[in-house]
GROMACS .gro file of C-alpha atoms in nm:
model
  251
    1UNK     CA    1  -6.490   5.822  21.541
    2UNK     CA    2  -6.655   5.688  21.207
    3UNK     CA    3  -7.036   5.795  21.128
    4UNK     CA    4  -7.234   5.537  20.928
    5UNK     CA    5  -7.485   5.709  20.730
    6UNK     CA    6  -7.827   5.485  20.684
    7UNK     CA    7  -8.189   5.507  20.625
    8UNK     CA    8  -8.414   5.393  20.911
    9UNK     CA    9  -8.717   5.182  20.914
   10UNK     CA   10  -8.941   4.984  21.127
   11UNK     CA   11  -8.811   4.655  21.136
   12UNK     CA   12  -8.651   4.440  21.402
   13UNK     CA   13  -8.273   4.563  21.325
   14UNK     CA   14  -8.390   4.918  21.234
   15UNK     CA   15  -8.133   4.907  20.894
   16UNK     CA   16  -8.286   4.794  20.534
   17UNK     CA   17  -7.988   4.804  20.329
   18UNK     CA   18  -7.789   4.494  20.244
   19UNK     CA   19  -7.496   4.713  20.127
   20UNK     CA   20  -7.502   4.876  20.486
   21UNK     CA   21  -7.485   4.548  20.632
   22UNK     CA   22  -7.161   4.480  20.491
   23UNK     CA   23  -7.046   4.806  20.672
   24UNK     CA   24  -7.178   4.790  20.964
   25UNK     CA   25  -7.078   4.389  20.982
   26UNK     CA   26  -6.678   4.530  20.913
   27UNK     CA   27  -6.714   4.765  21.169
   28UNK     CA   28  -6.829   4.559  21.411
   29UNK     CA   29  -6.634   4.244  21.324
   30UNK     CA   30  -6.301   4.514  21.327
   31UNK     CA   31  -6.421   4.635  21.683
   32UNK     CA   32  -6.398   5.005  21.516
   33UNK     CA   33  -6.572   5.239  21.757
   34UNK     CA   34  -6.878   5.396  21.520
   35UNK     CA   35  -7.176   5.578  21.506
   36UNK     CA   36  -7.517   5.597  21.311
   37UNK     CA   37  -7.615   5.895  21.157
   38UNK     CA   38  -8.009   5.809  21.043
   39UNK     CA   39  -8.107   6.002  20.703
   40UNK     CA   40  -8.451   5.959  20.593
   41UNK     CA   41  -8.458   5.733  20.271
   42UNK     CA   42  -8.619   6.067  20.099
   43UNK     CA   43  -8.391   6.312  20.196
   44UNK     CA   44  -8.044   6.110  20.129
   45UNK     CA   45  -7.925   6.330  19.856
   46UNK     CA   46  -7.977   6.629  19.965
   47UNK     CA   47  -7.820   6.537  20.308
   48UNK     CA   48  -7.548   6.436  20.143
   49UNK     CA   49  -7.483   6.739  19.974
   50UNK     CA   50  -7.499   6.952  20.265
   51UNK     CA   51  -7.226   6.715  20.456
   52UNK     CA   52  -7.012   6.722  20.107
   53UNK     CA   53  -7.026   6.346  20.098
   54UNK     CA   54  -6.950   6.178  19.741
   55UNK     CA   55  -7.188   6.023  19.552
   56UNK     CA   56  -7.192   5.642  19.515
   57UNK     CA   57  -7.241   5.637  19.130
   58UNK     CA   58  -7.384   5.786  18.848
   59UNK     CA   59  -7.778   5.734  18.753
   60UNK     CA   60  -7.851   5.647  18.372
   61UNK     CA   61  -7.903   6.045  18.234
   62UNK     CA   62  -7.548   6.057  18.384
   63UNK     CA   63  -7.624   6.259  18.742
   64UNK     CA   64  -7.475   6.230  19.043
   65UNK     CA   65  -7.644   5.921  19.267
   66UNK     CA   66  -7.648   5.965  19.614
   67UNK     CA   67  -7.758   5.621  19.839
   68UNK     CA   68  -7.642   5.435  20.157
   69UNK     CA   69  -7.365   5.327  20.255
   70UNK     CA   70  -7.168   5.668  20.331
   71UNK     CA   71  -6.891   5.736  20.607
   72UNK     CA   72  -6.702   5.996  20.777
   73UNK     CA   73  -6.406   5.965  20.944
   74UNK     CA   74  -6.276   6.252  21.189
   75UNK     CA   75  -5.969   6.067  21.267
   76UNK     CA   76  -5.823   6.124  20.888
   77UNK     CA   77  -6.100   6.372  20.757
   78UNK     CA   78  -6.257   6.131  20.547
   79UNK     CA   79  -6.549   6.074  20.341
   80UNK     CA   80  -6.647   5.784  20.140
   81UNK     CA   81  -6.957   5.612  19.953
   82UNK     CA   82  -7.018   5.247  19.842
   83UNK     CA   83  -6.944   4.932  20.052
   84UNK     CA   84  -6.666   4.816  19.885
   85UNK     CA   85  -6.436   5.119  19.834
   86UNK     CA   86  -6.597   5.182  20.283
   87UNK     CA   87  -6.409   4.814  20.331
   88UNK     CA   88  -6.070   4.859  20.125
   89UNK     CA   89  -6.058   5.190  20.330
   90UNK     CA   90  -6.087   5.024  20.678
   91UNK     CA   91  -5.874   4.758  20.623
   92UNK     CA   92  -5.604   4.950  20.524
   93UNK     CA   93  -5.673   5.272  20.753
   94UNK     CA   94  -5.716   5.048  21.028
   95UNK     CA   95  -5.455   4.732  20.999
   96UNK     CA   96  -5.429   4.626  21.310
   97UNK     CA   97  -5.784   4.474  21.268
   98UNK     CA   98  -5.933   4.205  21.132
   99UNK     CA   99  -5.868   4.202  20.768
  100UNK     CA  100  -6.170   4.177  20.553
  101UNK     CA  101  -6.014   4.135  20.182
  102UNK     CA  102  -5.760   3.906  20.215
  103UNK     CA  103  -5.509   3.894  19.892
  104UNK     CA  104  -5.577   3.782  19.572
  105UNK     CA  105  -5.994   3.709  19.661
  106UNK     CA  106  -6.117   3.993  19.448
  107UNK     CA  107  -6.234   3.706  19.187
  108UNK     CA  108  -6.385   3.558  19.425
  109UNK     CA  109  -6.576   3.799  19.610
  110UNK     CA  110  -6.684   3.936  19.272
  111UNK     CA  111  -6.837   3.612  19.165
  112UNK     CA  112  -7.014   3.617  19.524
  113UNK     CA  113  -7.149   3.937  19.426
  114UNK     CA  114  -7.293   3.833  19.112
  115UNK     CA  115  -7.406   3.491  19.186
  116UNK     CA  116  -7.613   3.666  19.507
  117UNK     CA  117  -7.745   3.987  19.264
  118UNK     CA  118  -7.875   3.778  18.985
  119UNK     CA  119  -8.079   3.598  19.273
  120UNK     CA  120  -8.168   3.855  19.517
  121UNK     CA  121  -8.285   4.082  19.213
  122UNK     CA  122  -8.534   3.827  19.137
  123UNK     CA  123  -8.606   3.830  19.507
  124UNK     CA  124  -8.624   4.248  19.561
  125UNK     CA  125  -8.943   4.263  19.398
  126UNK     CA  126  -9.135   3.997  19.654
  127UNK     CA  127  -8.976   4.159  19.932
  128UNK     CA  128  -8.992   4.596  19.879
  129UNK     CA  129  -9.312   4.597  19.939
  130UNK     CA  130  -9.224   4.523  20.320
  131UNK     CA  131  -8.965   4.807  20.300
  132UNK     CA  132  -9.258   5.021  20.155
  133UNK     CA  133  -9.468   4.970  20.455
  134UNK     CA  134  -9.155   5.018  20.701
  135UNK     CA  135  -9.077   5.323  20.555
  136UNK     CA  136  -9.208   5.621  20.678
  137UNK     CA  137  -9.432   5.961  20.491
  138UNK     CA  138  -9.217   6.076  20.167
  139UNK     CA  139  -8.978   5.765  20.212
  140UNK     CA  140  -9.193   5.535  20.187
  141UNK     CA  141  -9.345   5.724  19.830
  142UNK     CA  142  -9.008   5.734  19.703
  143UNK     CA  143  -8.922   5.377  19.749
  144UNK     CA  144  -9.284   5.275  19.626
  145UNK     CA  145  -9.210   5.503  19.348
  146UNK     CA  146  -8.856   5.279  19.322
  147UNK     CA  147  -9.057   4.966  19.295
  148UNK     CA  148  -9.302   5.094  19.058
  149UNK     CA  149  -9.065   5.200  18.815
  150UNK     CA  150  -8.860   4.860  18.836
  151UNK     CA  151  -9.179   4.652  18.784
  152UNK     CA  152  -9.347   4.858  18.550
  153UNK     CA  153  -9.689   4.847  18.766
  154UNK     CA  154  -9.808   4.969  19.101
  155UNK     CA  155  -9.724   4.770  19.419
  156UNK     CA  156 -10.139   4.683  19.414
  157UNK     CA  157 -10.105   4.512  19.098
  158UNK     CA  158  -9.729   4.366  19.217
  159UNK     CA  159  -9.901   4.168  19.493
  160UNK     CA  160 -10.206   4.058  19.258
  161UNK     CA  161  -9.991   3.905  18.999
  162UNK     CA  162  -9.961   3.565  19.182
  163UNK     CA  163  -9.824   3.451  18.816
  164UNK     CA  164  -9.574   3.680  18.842
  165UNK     CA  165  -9.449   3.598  19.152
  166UNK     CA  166  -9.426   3.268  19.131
  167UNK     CA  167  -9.221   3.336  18.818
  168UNK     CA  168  -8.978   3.523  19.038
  169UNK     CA  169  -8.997   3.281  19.346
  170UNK     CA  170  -8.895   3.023  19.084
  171UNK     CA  171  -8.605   3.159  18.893
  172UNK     CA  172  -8.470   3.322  19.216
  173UNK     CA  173  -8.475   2.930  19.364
  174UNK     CA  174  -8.260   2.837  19.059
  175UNK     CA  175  -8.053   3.173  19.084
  176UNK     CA  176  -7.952   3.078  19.431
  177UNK     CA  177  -7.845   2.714  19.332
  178UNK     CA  178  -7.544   2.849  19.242
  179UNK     CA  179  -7.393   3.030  19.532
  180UNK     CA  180  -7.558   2.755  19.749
  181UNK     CA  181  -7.306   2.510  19.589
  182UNK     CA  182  -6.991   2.716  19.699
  183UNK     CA  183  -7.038   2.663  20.074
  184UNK     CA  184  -7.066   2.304  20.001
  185UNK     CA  185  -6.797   1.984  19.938
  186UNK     CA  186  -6.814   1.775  19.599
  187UNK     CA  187  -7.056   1.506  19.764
  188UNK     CA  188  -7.330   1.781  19.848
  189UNK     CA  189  -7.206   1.811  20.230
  190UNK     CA  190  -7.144   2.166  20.385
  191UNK     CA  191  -6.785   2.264  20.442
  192UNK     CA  192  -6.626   2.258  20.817
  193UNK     CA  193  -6.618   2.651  20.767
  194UNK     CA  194  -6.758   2.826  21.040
  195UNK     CA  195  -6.678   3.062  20.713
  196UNK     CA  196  -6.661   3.038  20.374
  197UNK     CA  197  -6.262   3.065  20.385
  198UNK     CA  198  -6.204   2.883  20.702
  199UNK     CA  199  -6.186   3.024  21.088
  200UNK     CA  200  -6.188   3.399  20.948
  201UNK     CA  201  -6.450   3.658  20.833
  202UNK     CA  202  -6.368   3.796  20.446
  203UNK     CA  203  -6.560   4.023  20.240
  204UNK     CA  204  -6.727   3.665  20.069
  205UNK     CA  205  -6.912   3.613  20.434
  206UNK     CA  206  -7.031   3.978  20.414
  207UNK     CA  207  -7.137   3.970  20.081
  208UNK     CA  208  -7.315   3.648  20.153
  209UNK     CA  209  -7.477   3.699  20.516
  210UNK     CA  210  -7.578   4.073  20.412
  211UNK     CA  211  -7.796   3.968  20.139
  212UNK     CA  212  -7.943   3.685  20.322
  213UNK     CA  213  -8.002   3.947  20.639
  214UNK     CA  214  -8.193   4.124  20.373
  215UNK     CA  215  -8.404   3.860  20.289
  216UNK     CA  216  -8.474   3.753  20.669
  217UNK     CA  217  -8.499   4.112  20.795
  218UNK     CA  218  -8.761   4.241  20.542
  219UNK     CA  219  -8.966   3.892  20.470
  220UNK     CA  220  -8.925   3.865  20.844
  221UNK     CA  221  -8.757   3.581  21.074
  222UNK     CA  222  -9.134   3.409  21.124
  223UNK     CA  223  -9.211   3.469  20.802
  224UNK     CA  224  -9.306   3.179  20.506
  225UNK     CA  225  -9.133   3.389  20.250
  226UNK     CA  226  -8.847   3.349  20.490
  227UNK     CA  227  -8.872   2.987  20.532
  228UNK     CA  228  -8.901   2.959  20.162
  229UNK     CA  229  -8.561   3.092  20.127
  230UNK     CA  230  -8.384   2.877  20.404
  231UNK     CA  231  -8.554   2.546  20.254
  232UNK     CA  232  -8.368   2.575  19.922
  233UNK     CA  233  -8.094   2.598  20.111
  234UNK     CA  234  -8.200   2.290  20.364
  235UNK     CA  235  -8.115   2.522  20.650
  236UNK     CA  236  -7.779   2.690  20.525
  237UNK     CA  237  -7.886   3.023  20.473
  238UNK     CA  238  -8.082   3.019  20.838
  239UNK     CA  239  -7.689   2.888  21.019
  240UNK     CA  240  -7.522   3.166  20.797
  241UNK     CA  241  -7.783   3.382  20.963
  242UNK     CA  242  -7.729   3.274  21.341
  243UNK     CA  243  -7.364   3.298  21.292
  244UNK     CA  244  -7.412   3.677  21.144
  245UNK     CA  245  -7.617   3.772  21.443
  246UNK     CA  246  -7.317   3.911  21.709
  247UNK     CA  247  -7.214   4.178  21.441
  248UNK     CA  248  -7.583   4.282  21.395
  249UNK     CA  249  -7.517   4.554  21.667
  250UNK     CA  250  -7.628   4.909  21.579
  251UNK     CA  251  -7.426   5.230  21.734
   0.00000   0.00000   0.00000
């Protein structure tokens, strides 16, 4: 069996993490019998080392990084950490699945990947505060601390800033023109789909539908920052949502 290792939080879906999404959306799309092993958004690192898990990266003084998404595998022995290399690994460890990265769409998915990051990092801001408050004791600090070091000012001052934020609202609108466009046909229509590549989930879809999750999770479904979002879209991103919802299952 695989464990999926993620922070909790107090939200309707219980997971935070756009880049846990994607996981858990391949595991569940691939019908790959899993688990969730819940690691307190504080103590990830130090988890981590205990289980000998890698780390996902390096941070900027050149130190190991340690974050979610993470897996182990007792059917091979294996441990891996980031979404993407977690994906390559199940589709070919597991081939008589769905396949996630079809051939020859790494260009593609990578330009899905930036497109959605320039917009959703304009976005993060608005929206950590909600993951501060669904966070619990020393998690919550450390992604407060997180926020506060991105912004360069406390989360008070954050909310108080209504210049600000309509700065970000604004260039994250215009950020998400762009991916926007790619689900749609030269005369503005939206394609027959019910994915971006047809009748089949690919990594695109999971790149796409995680963020968005993201957004709708932590805003929350009911939500006018959440509403916001989808009306840019003129309902796209909401459909991409309903469509997402039977791999939402947590194990």
């Amino acid at each position: 069996m695989i464990t999926l290792y993620d922070f909790p939080a107090t939200l309707s879906y219980k997971s935070t993490s756009p880049f846990v999404w994607r996981v858990r959306f391949a595991l569940n799309i691939k019908g790959i019998q899993h688990q969730t092993e819940w690691v307190e958004y504080a103590d990830l690192e130090k988890r981590f080392k205990e289980l000998g898990l890698p780390p996902s990266g390096k941070k900027p003084d050149g130190s190991p990084f340690y974050t979610v998404p993470a897996i182990y595998d007792d059917s091979t022995n294996t441990q891996i950490s980031d979404s993407l290399k977690i994906i390559k690994y199940l589709d070919q460890t597991y081939p008589n699945t769905p396949r996630i990265i079809p051939p020859g769409t790494n260009v593609l998915n990578t330009a899905f990947d930036w497109g959605l990051g320039q917009a959703f990092f304009k976005l993060w801001p608005l929206l950590a505060p909600n993951i501060v408050t669904n966070l619990k004791g020393a998690s919550s600090d450390k992604y407060r601390q997180r926020l506060e070091a991105v912004t360069g000012m406390s989360m008070e001052q954050l909310k108080e800033n209504k210049e600000l934020q309509e700065k970000l609202w604004a260039e994250a609108q215009e950020a998400l023109k762009v991916p926007s466009s790619w689900f749609k046909t030269s005369d503005g229509k939206v394609q027959g789909g019910p994915w971006i590549m047809g009748n089949e989930v690919t990594m695109s879809d999971l790149i796409t539908s995680s963020n968005i999750g993201f957004a709708a999770i932590n805003a929350g479904e009911d939500s006018e920052e959440w509403k916001r979002i989808d009306g840019w879209s003129e309902g796209l991103w909401s459909a991409l949502w309903e469509r997402t919802r039977p791999y939402l299952k947590v194990y």
